[in-house]
Amino acid sequence: MAQVADAPMGSGGTSGGGPSKRAPRGAACLNCRRRKMRCDGARPICGQCIRTNREIDCEYTDGPGPSPTQVLEEQIARLESRIRELEHPELVSPSVTLNPATNAAGRGQSPAGSSGTGGRSLLNRVATPDILSSAIMAAPVPVLSSDPLIEPPPDLVRNLVNAFLPHSASLSFFLHGPRFMQAMQQPNVDSRRAQLSPALLNTVYLWGAHLSTSNSLRAYESIFQVRATNALSSALRESQYSVINLIQAEVLIANYFFTMSRFLEGRYHCSAAVALALSCRLHKIRSSTDHGLGHAGTHHGEQIREYNLPPPRDAIEEGERMRGFWYVYTMDKSWAVAMGSPSHFNGAAQNGTHVDTPWPLESAQYEAGGFPPDYRNALTVFNFVNGGPAPPVVGRESQLTLRAKAATLFEKATALASEWSSSGIDRNGFYGRFVAMDGLIDRFIASLPPVDRSGSAEAALTSLVTHTLARVATIQLRSNFKNYDRMNDGKDFVAAQAAAMAIERAGITSTYVDPILAILWTAVCRVLIGEILRLPATQASSSRPTYAAVAASTTTAGPSTAGTPQRDAIRAMLDRVLAAMNRFRDTSPLMGMLHDGFVSVQGAL
């Protein structure tokens, strides 16, 4: 894929000035080592990182302890080891806990280093200055305790929650809204805390501060980030709060860090959400095959707790658990591709512990009673991917079901394409699997209801994410063999066009969207830029054809080479995607970072 990140400087390590002094061997900062740049070893921030605007990434490992990035990477390794134990406890002896003694995120540290993954990522760069947070940190900080147990003033709480609620669907908020608000409105603080954990409350306040249009409220963002991470670090060692509260808090804060382009922290909290979901067996709700009761053990004398949830009180509570699981699953699948790491749920399927939890219903369906009492299910994802028997659906498939399926296809298509470069691959066998996956994606896209702006704005955004995930699955399936005639059918370009047109159909009015769209639109932009470069660059046309005209002139057999008119129309599509990315830069530094990278490429076309 085309590079869109900042290009490294020349081998001399200069930036328009004289040559920089080279640090002694072994004394370079981590960022310069990763980028293979000449480092002068200046403390606390080297000259190379200052010149390339990467001050936040500059850190050294020769201090008295590990660097913040190393601490987070160690915590992620512990979480992933814990997830493997939960997936197949009969094969692995317990060795880690869910609550490491130290938590870099809990101390308010904010490294933004590399993802630490070895797979192919949709991101060319996973480290960027946290522009918005830096601006907030530079502003006068209001007086508010960093202790997450100390309740903020009631007026502040009310304003933060009101700023959060309109965007709750895009933030993967799965708790039952009316019950959440009923608990929030408890006049007695102790009554509220009995139902909502400080971790959940402070992540909601964090998002409210981040999304608020009031500068006075946004000034609280850095404080609530510290409070939220501290509360989560403590909550994993305690048991008085509902684990569903904690999963919701982990999902919210993972989305926050992904939005802020702080991928290592996002990955850490996403992994924590997966570990919690597996530990209370949310992937086995209403399973017809699972009879396990979980697994517990000790590590250096410390009990590793399993969350054996009691039966849900009613259909609404069961709905929270089901929807919570599928939001965690979807986040894991989507961001695994973005960061080039394997999905945690792939190992579960390969080791026989398949997802049996039924595809989720809409919240209103759980309010109406949910699934029948005797309803059981098995092999939910396996049957979808392999064409097994589809379970009966209560009405139309929910938006979360469609999104989870689209995320499955997105991840599976990427994983299949990555096999192409394997040595000794059977190309005929691979082509058979390619055709099967391509057909499954096509059938899924054909079954999707169109993006409709006539309903709520949040419903239109959710539909946009689903459509874009599915279209980018088509793109990803072809990402590794563009020049192989047998599979170079032009469908990636058709999919990119459809994704660009979906933005227009959605009629986006919100100020925030799910950050995974930044990753998906990156893939769309790369295809569009590649097609512009492929077409002949003749004299510019005075008019730009409409999207419909381009779609009509393009078939699944591949785009025509009509020349300038089509080239200009593709530029118009690229402009549409970049305009959407630019729209959200204030609430999503990730969008701004990727937008600016593509604008620099666009200017060179």
Coordinates of C-alpha atoms in Angstrom, one line a residue:
M1 CA 0.0 0.0 0.0
A2 CA 1.2 3.5 -0.7
Q3 CA 3.0 5.4 2.1
V4 CA 1.1 8.3 3.5
A5 CA 3.1 9.0 6.6
D6 CA 5.8 11.6 6.9
A7 CA 8.8 10.6 4.8
P8 CA 12.0 10.1 6.8
M9 CA 14.8 12.5 6.3
G10 CA 17.9 11.6 4.4
S11 CA 20.7 9.5 5.6
G12 CA 22.5 12.5 7.0
G13 CA 19.7 13.1 9.5
T14 CA 19.4 16.8 8.6
S15 CA 16.4 19.0 8.3
G16 CA 17.5 21.9 6.3
G17 CA 20.4 22.7 8.7
G18 CA 23.8 21.3 9.4
P19 CA 24.4 17.6 10.3
S20 CA 23.2 16.6 13.8
K21 CA 25.6 15.2 16.3
R22 CA 25.3 11.5 16.6
A23 CA 24.7 10.0 20.0
P24 CA 27.1 7.4 21.4
R25 CA 26.3 3.8 20.4
G26 CA 23.3 2.5 22.4
A27 CA 22.3 6.0 23.6
A28 CA 19.7 6.8 20.9
C29 CA 16.1 7.3 21.9
L30 CA 13.5 4.6 21.1
N31 CA 11.8 6.6 18.4
C32 CA 15.0 7.2 16.4
R33 CA 15.9 3.5 16.8
R34 CA 12.6 2.4 15.4
R35 CA 12.8 4.9 12.5
K36 CA 16.5 4.2 11.9
M37 CA 17.3 7.9 12.2
R38 CA 20.4 9.6 13.4
C39 CA 19.9 10.7 17.1
D40 CA 21.9 13.2 19.0
G41 CA 20.9 11.8 22.4
A42 CA 19.8 15.1 23.8
R43 CA 17.7 14.9 27.0
P44 CA 14.8 15.0 27.7
I45 CA 13.9 15.3 23.9
C46 CA 16.4 14.7 21.1
G47 CA 16.8 17.2 18.3
Q48 CA 15.6 14.7 15.7
C49 CA 12.3 14.2 17.4
I50 CA 11.9 18.0 17.8
R51 CA 12.6 18.6 14.1
T52 CA 10.1 15.9 13.0
N53 CA 7.4 17.0 15.5
R54 CA 7.5 13.6 17.4
E55 CA 8.4 14.9 20.9
I56 CA 5.8 12.7 22.5
D57 CA 7.5 9.6 21.1
C58 CA 11.0 10.5 22.4
E59 CA 12.0 8.3 25.3
Y60 CA 15.1 6.5 26.6
T61 CA 15.5 3.1 28.1
D62 CA 18.7 3.6 30.0
G63 CA 17.0 5.2 33.0
P64 CA 16.3 3.6 36.4
G65 CA 13.3 1.7 35.2
P66 CA 11.5 0.6 32.0
S67 CA 10.1 3.2 29.7
P68 CA 6.3 3.9 29.6
T69 CA 6.1 2.1 26.2
Q70 CA 7.9 -0.9 27.6
V71 CA 5.6 -1.0 30.6
L72 CA 2.5 -1.0 28.3
E73 CA 4.0 -3.6 26.0
E74 CA 4.6 -5.9 29.1
Q75 CA 1.0 -5.4 30.3
I76 CA -0.3 -6.2 26.8
A77 CA 1.8 -9.4 26.8
R78 CA 0.3 -10.3 30.2
L79 CA -3.2 -9.7 29.0
E80 CA -2.8 -11.7 25.8
S81 CA -1.3 -14.6 27.8
R82 CA -4.3 -14.4 30.1
I83 CA -6.7 -14.5 27.1
R84 CA -5.0 -17.6 25.9
E85 CA -5.6 -19.2 29.3
L86 CA -9.2 -18.3 29.2
E87 CA -9.6 -19.7 25.7
H88 CA -8.3 -23.1 26.6
P89 CA -7.6 -23.5 30.3
E90 CA -7.2 -27.3 30.0
L91 CA -4.0 -26.8 28.1
V92 CA -2.4 -23.8 29.8
S93 CA -1.5 -23.5 33.5
P94 CA -2.4 -20.1 35.0
S95 CA 0.5 -17.7 34.9
V96 CA -0.8 -14.1 34.9
T97 CA -3.4 -11.9 36.4
L98 CA -5.8 -9.3 35.0
N99 CA -4.4 -6.7 37.3
P100 CA -0.7 -6.0 37.0
A101 CA 0.8 -4.2 40.0
T102 CA 1.7 -1.2 37.9
N103 CA -0.3 0.5 35.3
A104 CA 1.3 3.1 33.1
A105 CA -2.1 4.3 31.8
G106 CA -3.4 4.5 35.3
R107 CA -0.6 7.0 36.2
G108 CA -1.7 9.2 33.3
Q109 CA 1.3 8.4 31.1
S110 CA 0.6 8.6 27.4
P111 CA 3.1 6.8 25.2
A112 CA 2.3 6.6 21.5
G113 CA 4.9 4.2 20.3
S114 CA 4.7 1.5 17.8
S115 CA 2.1 -1.2 18.0
G116 CA 4.5 -3.9 18.8
T117 CA 2.9 -6.2 16.3
G118 CA 4.5 -8.1 13.5
G119 CA 1.6 -8.3 11.1
R120 CA 0.7 -6.1 8.2
S121 CA -1.1 -3.0 9.4
L122 CA -3.4 -0.6 7.6
L123 CA -1.5 2.2 9.4
N124 CA 1.9 3.1 8.1
R125 CA 2.6 4.9 11.3
V126 CA 1.2 4.2 14.8
A127 CA 2.8 7.1 16.6
T128 CA 1.8 10.7 16.4
P129 CA 1.7 13.7 18.7
D130 CA -1.5 13.9 20.6
I131 CA -2.5 17.3 19.2
L132 CA -5.8 17.8 21.0
S133 CA -4.6 16.5 24.3
S134 CA -1.4 18.6 24.1
A135 CA -3.6 21.7 23.6
I136 CA -5.8 20.8 26.5
M137 CA -2.8 20.1 28.7
A138 CA -1.4 23.5 27.9
A139 CA -4.6 25.2 28.9
P140 CA -5.3 26.2 32.6
V141 CA -6.5 23.0 34.3
P142 CA -9.7 23.5 36.5
V143 CA -9.5 22.5 40.1
L144 CA -10.8 18.9 40.4
S145 CA -9.4 16.0 42.4
S146 CA -7.7 13.3 40.4
D147 CA -9.2 10.7 42.8
P148 CA -11.9 8.9 40.8
L149 CA -13.9 8.2 44.0
I150 CA -14.5 11.9 44.7
E151 CA -17.7 12.9 43.0
P152 CA -17.5 16.0 40.6
P153 CA -20.1 18.8 41.2
P154 CA -23.6 17.9 40.1
D155 CA -23.8 20.6 37.4
L156 CA -20.6 19.4 35.9
V157 CA -21.8 15.8 35.9
R158 CA -25.1 16.7 34.2
N159 CA -23.3 18.7 31.5
L160 CA -20.8 16.0 30.8
V161 CA -23.4 13.2 30.6
N162 CA -25.5 15.4 28.2
A163 CA -22.5 15.9 26.0
F164 CA -21.9 12.1 26.0
L165 CA -25.3 10.7 25.3
P166 CA -25.9 11.9 21.7
H167 CA -22.8 10.0 20.6
S168 CA -23.2 6.9 22.7
A169 CA -23.9 4.6 19.7
S170 CA -20.7 5.6 17.9
L171 CA -18.8 5.1 21.2
S172 CA -20.0 1.4 21.5
F173 CA -22.1 2.1 24.5
F174 CA -24.1 -1.1 25.1
L175 CA -25.7 -0.6 28.5
H176 CA -29.4 -0.1 28.6
G177 CA -29.9 3.7 28.3
P178 CA -32.9 4.2 30.5
R179 CA -31.5 2.1 33.3
F180 CA -28.2 3.9 33.1
M181 CA -29.9 7.3 33.3
Q182 CA -32.1 6.1 36.1
A183 CA -29.0 5.2 38.1
M184 CA -27.2 8.4 37.1
Q185 CA -30.1 10.5 38.4
Q186 CA -30.1 8.9 41.9
P187 CA -29.9 11.9 44.3
N188 CA -27.9 9.8 46.8
V189 CA -24.3 9.4 45.7
D190 CA -23.9 6.1 47.5
S191 CA -27.0 4.7 45.7
R192 CA -25.5 5.7 42.4
R193 CA -22.2 4.1 43.2
A194 CA -23.9 0.9 44.1
Q195 CA -25.0 0.6 40.5
L196 CA -22.3 2.3 38.5
S197 CA -18.6 1.9 39.1
P198 CA -16.3 4.8 39.3
A199 CA -14.5 3.4 36.3
L200 CA -17.6 3.6 34.2
L201 CA -18.6 7.0 35.5
N202 CA -15.2 8.5 34.8
T203 CA -15.0 7.2 31.3
V204 CA -18.4 8.7 30.5
Y205 CA -17.2 12.0 32.0
L206 CA -14.0 11.7 30.0
W207 CA -16.0 11.4 26.7
G208 CA -18.4 14.1 27.7
A209 CA -15.5 16.5 28.2
H210 CA -13.8 15.5 25.0
L211 CA -17.0 15.8 22.9
S212 CA -18.3 19.0 24.5
T213 CA -18.5 22.2 22.5
S214 CA -17.8 24.2 25.6
N215 CA -14.1 25.1 26.2
S216 CA -14.7 25.2 29.9
L217 CA -15.8 21.6 29.9
R218 CA -13.1 20.4 27.5
A219 CA -10.6 21.7 29.9
Y220 CA -11.5 18.9 32.3
E221 CA -10.5 16.2 29.7
S222 CA -7.0 15.6 31.0
I223 CA -8.2 15.3 34.5
F224 CA -10.9 12.7 33.7
Q225 CA -8.4 10.7 31.6
V226 CA -6.2 10.3 34.7
R227 CA -9.3 9.5 36.9
A228 CA -10.7 7.0 34.4
T229 CA -7.4 5.0 34.0
N230 CA -6.8 5.1 37.7
A231 CA -10.3 3.8 38.4
L232 CA -9.9 1.0 35.9
S233 CA -6.6 -0.1 37.4
S234 CA -8.2 -0.3 40.8
A235 CA -11.5 -1.9 39.6
L236 CA -9.7 -4.9 38.1
R237 CA -8.5 -5.8 41.7
E238 CA -11.9 -5.4 43.3
S239 CA -15.2 -7.2 43.0
Q240 CA -17.9 -5.0 44.3
Y241 CA -18.8 -3.6 40.9
S242 CA -20.5 -5.4 38.0
V243 CA -18.0 -6.8 35.5
I244 CA -20.3 -5.6 32.8
N245 CA -19.7 -2.1 34.1
L246 CA -15.9 -2.7 33.8
I247 CA -16.2 -4.1 30.2
Q248 CA -18.2 -1.1 29.2
A249 CA -15.6 1.2 30.7
E250 CA -12.7 -0.7 29.0
V251 CA -14.5 -0.4 25.6
L252 CA -15.1 3.3 26.1
I253 CA -11.6 4.1 27.0
A254 CA -10.1 1.9 24.3
N255 CA -12.2 3.8 21.8
Y256 CA -10.9 7.1 23.3
F257 CA -7.2 6.1 22.9
F258 CA -7.8 4.9 19.4
T259 CA -9.5 8.2 18.6
M260 CA -6.6 10.1 20.0
S261 CA -4.2 7.9 17.8
R262 CA -2.6 6.4 21.0
F263 CA -2.7 2.9 19.7
L264 CA -0.7 1.1 22.3
E265 CA -3.0 2.2 25.1
G266 CA -6.0 1.5 22.9
R267 CA -4.7 -2.0 22.3
Y268 CA -4.1 -2.5 26.0
H269 CA -7.6 -1.6 27.0
C270 CA -9.1 -3.5 24.1
S271 CA -7.2 -6.6 25.2
A272 CA -8.5 -6.0 28.8
A273 CA -12.1 -5.9 27.5
V274 CA -11.6 -9.2 25.6
A275 CA -10.0 -10.8 28.7
L276 CA -12.9 -9.7 30.9
A277 CA -15.5 -10.9 28.3
L278 CA -13.9 -14.3 28.1
S279 CA -13.4 -14.6 31.9
C280 CA -17.2 -14.3 32.4
R281 CA -17.9 -16.5 29.4
L282 CA -19.9 -13.9 27.5
H283 CA -19.1 -15.9 24.3
K284 CA -21.1 -18.8 25.7
I285 CA -24.5 -17.1 26.5
R286 CA -27.3 -19.5 25.7
S287 CA -24.8 -22.1 24.3
S288 CA -26.2 -25.5 23.4
T289 CA -22.8 -27.1 23.6
D290 CA -20.9 -25.5 26.5
H291 CA -21.1 -27.0 29.9
G292 CA -17.9 -25.6 31.4
L293 CA -17.8 -23.7 34.6
G294 CA -14.7 -21.8 33.9
H295 CA -11.2 -22.2 35.3
A296 CA -9.4 -20.6 38.2
G297 CA -5.9 -20.9 39.6
T298 CA -3.1 -19.1 41.4
H299 CA 0.0 -17.2 40.4
H300 CA 2.6 -16.7 43.1
G301 CA -0.1 -17.4 45.7
E302 CA -2.5 -14.8 44.2
Q303 CA -6.0 -16.0 43.2
I304 CA -6.9 -15.4 39.6
R305 CA -10.6 -14.6 39.7
E306 CA -13.1 -15.9 37.3
Y307 CA -16.3 -13.9 36.9
N308 CA -19.0 -16.5 37.3
L309 CA -22.0 -14.2 36.6
P310 CA -25.3 -15.0 38.1
P311 CA -28.2 -15.6 35.7
P312 CA -29.5 -12.3 34.3
R313 CA -32.4 -10.7 36.2
D314 CA -34.4 -10.2 33.0
A315 CA -34.1 -10.0 29.2
I316 CA -32.8 -6.4 29.4
E317 CA -29.8 -7.5 31.5
E318 CA -29.2 -10.5 29.2
G319 CA -29.3 -8.1 26.3
E320 CA -26.6 -5.9 27.9
R321 CA -24.4 -9.0 28.2
M322 CA -25.0 -10.1 24.6
R323 CA -24.5 -6.7 23.1
G324 CA -21.5 -6.1 25.3
F325 CA -19.9 -9.3 24.0
W326 CA -20.5 -8.4 20.4
Y327 CA -19.2 -4.8 20.8
V328 CA -16.0 -6.3 22.3
Y329 CA -15.8 -8.9 19.5
T330 CA -16.3 -6.2 16.8
M331 CA -13.7 -3.9 18.3
D332 CA -11.1 -6.7 18.5
K333 CA -11.7 -7.8 14.9
S334 CA -11.6 -4.3 13.5
W335 CA -8.5 -3.0 15.3
A336 CA -6.6 -6.3 14.9
V337 CA -6.5 -5.5 11.2
A338 CA -5.6 -1.8 11.7
M339 CA -2.6 -2.7 13.9
G340 CA -1.5 -5.8 12.0
S341 CA -2.1 -8.2 14.9
P342 CA -4.1 -11.4 15.1
S343 CA -7.6 -11.3 16.5
H344 CA -7.9 -12.8 20.0
F345 CA -11.0 -14.7 18.9
N346 CA -9.2 -16.5 16.1
G347 CA -7.4 -18.7 18.6
A348 CA -10.6 -19.5 20.4
A349 CA -12.2 -20.8 17.3
Q350 CA -9.2 -22.9 16.3
N351 CA -9.1 -24.5 19.8
G352 CA -12.7 -25.6 19.8
T353 CA -14.1 -22.9 22.0
H354 CA -16.2 -21.3 19.4
V355 CA -18.5 -18.3 19.9
D356 CA -22.0 -19.7 20.7
T357 CA -23.6 -16.5 21.9
P358 CA -26.5 -15.7 19.4
W359 CA -26.3 -12.6 17.2
P360 CA -27.6 -9.7 19.2
L361 CA -31.0 -8.1 19.0
E362 CA -31.9 -4.5 19.1
S363 CA -32.3 -3.0 22.5
A364 CA -36.0 -2.6 22.0
Q365 CA -36.4 -6.3 21.3
Y366 CA -34.8 -7.1 24.7
E367 CA -37.2 -4.7 26.3
A368 CA -40.0 -6.7 24.7
G369 CA -38.8 -10.0 26.1
G370 CA -35.8 -10.9 24.0
F371 CA -35.2 -14.6 23.1
P372 CA -37.6 -17.3 24.1
P373 CA -36.7 -19.0 27.4
D374 CA -35.6 -22.3 25.7
Y375 CA -33.6 -20.7 22.8
R376 CA -30.1 -22.2 22.4
N377 CA -27.4 -21.5 19.9
A378 CA -24.0 -22.8 18.7
L379 CA -21.2 -22.0 16.4
T380 CA -22.5 -18.5 15.6
V381 CA -19.5 -17.1 13.7
F382 CA -18.4 -20.4 12.3
N383 CA -21.7 -21.0 10.6
F384 CA -21.8 -17.5 9.2
V385 CA -18.3 -17.8 7.6
N386 CA -18.7 -21.4 6.5
G387 CA -22.3 -21.4 5.3
G388 CA -23.7 -23.5 8.2
P389 CA -27.4 -23.4 9.2
A390 CA -28.5 -19.9 10.1
P391 CA -30.4 -19.7 13.4
P392 CA -33.9 -18.3 13.4
V393 CA -33.9 -14.5 13.7
V394 CA -36.4 -12.6 15.7
G395 CA -37.4 -10.0 13.1
R396 CA -34.8 -8.1 11.0
E397 CA -31.1 -8.5 11.9
S398 CA -30.0 -5.8 14.3
Q399 CA -27.5 -3.1 13.3
L400 CA -25.0 -4.6 15.7
T401 CA -25.4 -8.0 14.1
L402 CA -24.7 -6.6 10.7
R403 CA -21.7 -4.7 12.0
A404 CA -20.2 -7.7 13.8
K405 CA -20.6 -9.8 10.6
A406 CA -19.0 -7.0 8.5
A407 CA -16.1 -6.8 11.0
T408 CA -15.7 -10.6 10.7
L409 CA -15.4 -10.4 6.9
F410 CA -13.0 -7.5 7.2
E411 CA -10.7 -9.4 9.4
K412 CA -11.1 -12.8 7.6
A413 CA -10.4 -11.2 4.2
T414 CA -7.3 -9.5 5.5
A415 CA -6.0 -12.7 7.1
L416 CA -6.6 -14.7 3.8
A417 CA -4.8 -12.1 1.7
S418 CA -1.8 -12.2 4.0
E419 CA -1.4 -15.9 3.2
W420 CA -0.5 -15.1 -0.4
S421 CA 3.1 -14.2 0.5
S422 CA 3.6 -17.5 2.3
S423 CA 6.3 -19.7 0.9
G424 CA 5.1 -22.8 -0.9
I425 CA 1.5 -21.7 -1.1
D426 CA -0.8 -23.8 -3.3
R427 CA -2.1 -21.1 -5.6
N428 CA -5.0 -23.1 -7.0
G429 CA -6.2 -24.0 -3.5
F430 CA -5.8 -20.4 -2.4
Y431 CA -7.8 -19.2 -5.4
G432 CA -10.6 -21.5 -4.3
R433 CA -10.7 -19.9 -0.9
F434 CA -10.4 -16.5 -2.4
V435 CA -13.5 -17.1 -4.6
A436 CA -15.4 -18.5 -1.6
M437 CA -14.6 -15.5 0.6
D438 CA -15.3 -13.0 -2.2
G439 CA -18.7 -14.6 -2.8
L440 CA -19.5 -14.4 0.9
I441 CA -18.7 -10.7 1.0
D442 CA -20.7 -10.1 -2.1
R443 CA -23.8 -11.9 -0.7
F444 CA -23.5 -10.0 2.6
I445 CA -23.3 -6.6 0.8
A446 CA -26.3 -7.5 -1.3
S447 CA -28.3 -8.3 1.9
L448 CA -27.5 -5.0 3.6
P449 CA -30.3 -2.4 3.8
P450 CA -29.1 0.9 2.2
V451 CA -27.6 3.7 4.2
D452 CA -30.6 5.7 5.2
R453 CA -30.5 9.2 6.5
S454 CA -34.3 9.4 7.1
G455 CA -34.0 7.8 10.6
S456 CA -31.7 8.9 13.5
A457 CA -28.3 10.3 12.8
E458 CA -26.7 7.6 15.0
A459 CA -28.5 4.8 13.0
A460 CA -27.2 6.3 9.8
L461 CA -23.6 6.4 11.1
T462 CA -23.8 2.8 12.3
S463 CA -25.0 1.8 8.9
L464 CA -22.2 3.7 7.3
V465 CA -19.6 1.9 9.4
T466 CA -21.1 -1.5 8.4
H467 CA -21.2 -0.7 4.7
T468 CA -17.7 0.7 4.7
L469 CA -16.3 -2.4 6.6
A470 CA -17.9 -4.7 4.0
R471 CA -16.5 -2.7 1.1
V472 CA -13.1 -2.5 2.6
A473 CA -13.2 -6.3 3.1
T474 CA -13.4 -6.5 -0.7
I475 CA -10.4 -4.2 -1.0
Q476 CA -8.4 -6.0 1.7
L477 CA -9.0 -9.4 0.0
R478 CA -7.1 -8.1 -3.1
S479 CA -4.5 -6.1 -1.2
N480 CA -1.5 -8.4 -1.7
F481 CA -1.8 -9.4 -5.3
K482 CA -2.9 -6.4 -7.3
N483 CA -0.7 -7.4 -10.2
Y484 CA -1.8 -11.0 -10.4
D485 CA -4.1 -11.2 -13.4
R486 CA -6.3 -14.0 -12.1
M487 CA -7.5 -11.8 -9.2
N488 CA -7.0 -8.3 -10.6
D489 CA -10.7 -7.8 -11.5
G490 CA -11.0 -4.1 -10.5
K491 CA -13.5 -4.9 -7.7
D492 CA -11.4 -3.0 -5.2
F493 CA -11.9 0.2 -7.2
V494 CA -15.6 -0.5 -7.4
A495 CA -15.7 -1.1 -3.7
A496 CA -13.8 2.2 -3.1
Q497 CA -16.3 4.1 -5.2
A498 CA -19.2 2.5 -3.2
A499 CA -17.6 3.5 0.1
A500 CA -17.1 7.1 -1.1
M501 CA -20.8 7.3 -2.3
A502 CA -22.0 5.9 1.1
I503 CA -20.6 9.0 2.8
E504 CA -22.8 11.2 0.7
R505 CA -25.8 8.9 1.3
A506 CA -25.3 9.0 5.1
G507 CA -25.6 12.8 5.2
I508 CA -23.3 13.0 8.2
T509 CA -24.4 15.7 10.6
S510 CA -22.6 14.4 13.8
T511 CA -19.4 15.9 15.1
Y512 CA -18.0 12.4 16.0
V513 CA -17.8 9.0 14.3
D514 CA -16.3 5.7 15.2
P515 CA -12.5 5.9 14.9
I516 CA -12.4 2.7 12.8
L517 CA -13.7 4.8 9.9
A518 CA -10.4 6.6 9.8
I519 CA -8.7 3.3 9.1
L520 CA -11.3 2.2 6.6
W521 CA -11.2 5.5 4.7
T522 CA -7.4 5.2 4.6
A523 CA -7.8 2.0 2.6
V524 CA -10.4 3.7 0.3
C525 CA -8.1 6.7 -0.3
R526 CA -5.2 4.4 -1.3
V527 CA -7.3 2.6 -3.9
L528 CA -8.6 5.9 -5.3
I529 CA -5.1 7.4 -5.5
G530 CA -3.8 4.2 -7.1
E531 CA -6.5 4.5 -9.8
I532 CA -5.7 8.1 -10.4
L533 CA -2.1 7.2 -11.0
R534 CA -3.0 4.4 -13.3
L535 CA -5.2 6.5 -15.6
P536 CA -3.5 8.7 -18.3
A537 CA -2.8 12.2 -17.1
T538 CA -4.1 14.3 -20.1
Q539 CA -5.3 17.8 -20.2
A540 CA -7.6 18.6 -17.3
S541 CA -11.3 18.6 -17.9
S542 CA -13.4 21.6 -17.2
S543 CA -16.2 19.6 -15.6
R544 CA -16.3 16.7 -13.0
P545 CA -18.7 13.9 -13.7
T546 CA -21.0 12.8 -10.9
Y547 CA -20.4 9.7 -8.8
A548 CA -23.4 8.1 -10.6
A549 CA -21.8 8.7 -13.9
V550 CA -18.5 7.1 -12.8
A551 CA -20.4 4.1 -11.3
A552 CA -22.4 3.6 -14.5
S553 CA -19.2 3.6 -16.6
T554 CA -17.5 1.1 -14.3
T555 CA -18.3 -2.6 -14.2
T556 CA -17.1 -5.5 -12.1
A557 CA -14.8 -6.3 -14.9
G558 CA -12.7 -3.3 -14.0
P559 CA -12.6 0.5 -14.6
S560 CA -12.3 1.9 -18.1
T561 CA -9.4 4.0 -19.2
A562 CA -11.5 6.8 -20.5
G563 CA -8.9 9.3 -19.4
T564 CA -9.3 12.7 -18.0
P565 CA -13.1 12.8 -17.2
Q566 CA -12.9 9.7 -15.1
R567 CA -9.7 10.8 -13.5
D568 CA -11.4 14.0 -12.4
A569 CA -14.4 12.1 -11.2
I570 CA -12.1 9.9 -9.1
R571 CA -10.5 13.0 -7.7
A572 CA -13.9 14.2 -6.7
M573 CA -14.5 11.0 -4.8
L574 CA -11.1 11.3 -3.1
D575 CA -12.1 14.9 -2.2
R576 CA -15.3 13.6 -0.6
V577 CA -13.5 11.1 1.6
L578 CA -10.9 13.6 2.6
A579 CA -13.5 16.2 3.4
A580 CA -15.3 13.7 5.7
M581 CA -12.0 12.9 7.5
N582 CA -11.2 16.6 7.8
R583 CA -14.7 17.2 9.3
F584 CA -13.9 15.1 12.3
R585 CA -10.3 16.2 13.0
D586 CA -11.4 18.3 16.1
T587 CA -12.8 15.3 17.9
S588 CA -10.5 12.7 16.3
P589 CA -6.8 13.5 16.0
L590 CA -6.5 10.2 14.2
M591 CA -8.7 11.5 11.4
G592 CA -6.6 14.7 11.2
M593 CA -3.3 12.9 11.1
L594 CA -4.4 10.6 8.3
H595 CA -6.2 13.4 6.4
D596 CA -3.0 15.5 6.4
G597 CA -0.9 12.6 5.1
F598 CA -3.2 12.1 2.2
V599 CA -3.5 15.8 1.4
S600 CA 0.3 15.9 1.0
V601 CA 0.1 12.9 -1.4
Q602 CA -2.9 14.4 -3.3
G603 CA -0.9 17.6 -3.9
A604 CA 1.8 15.7 -5.7
L605 CA -0.7 14.0 -8.1

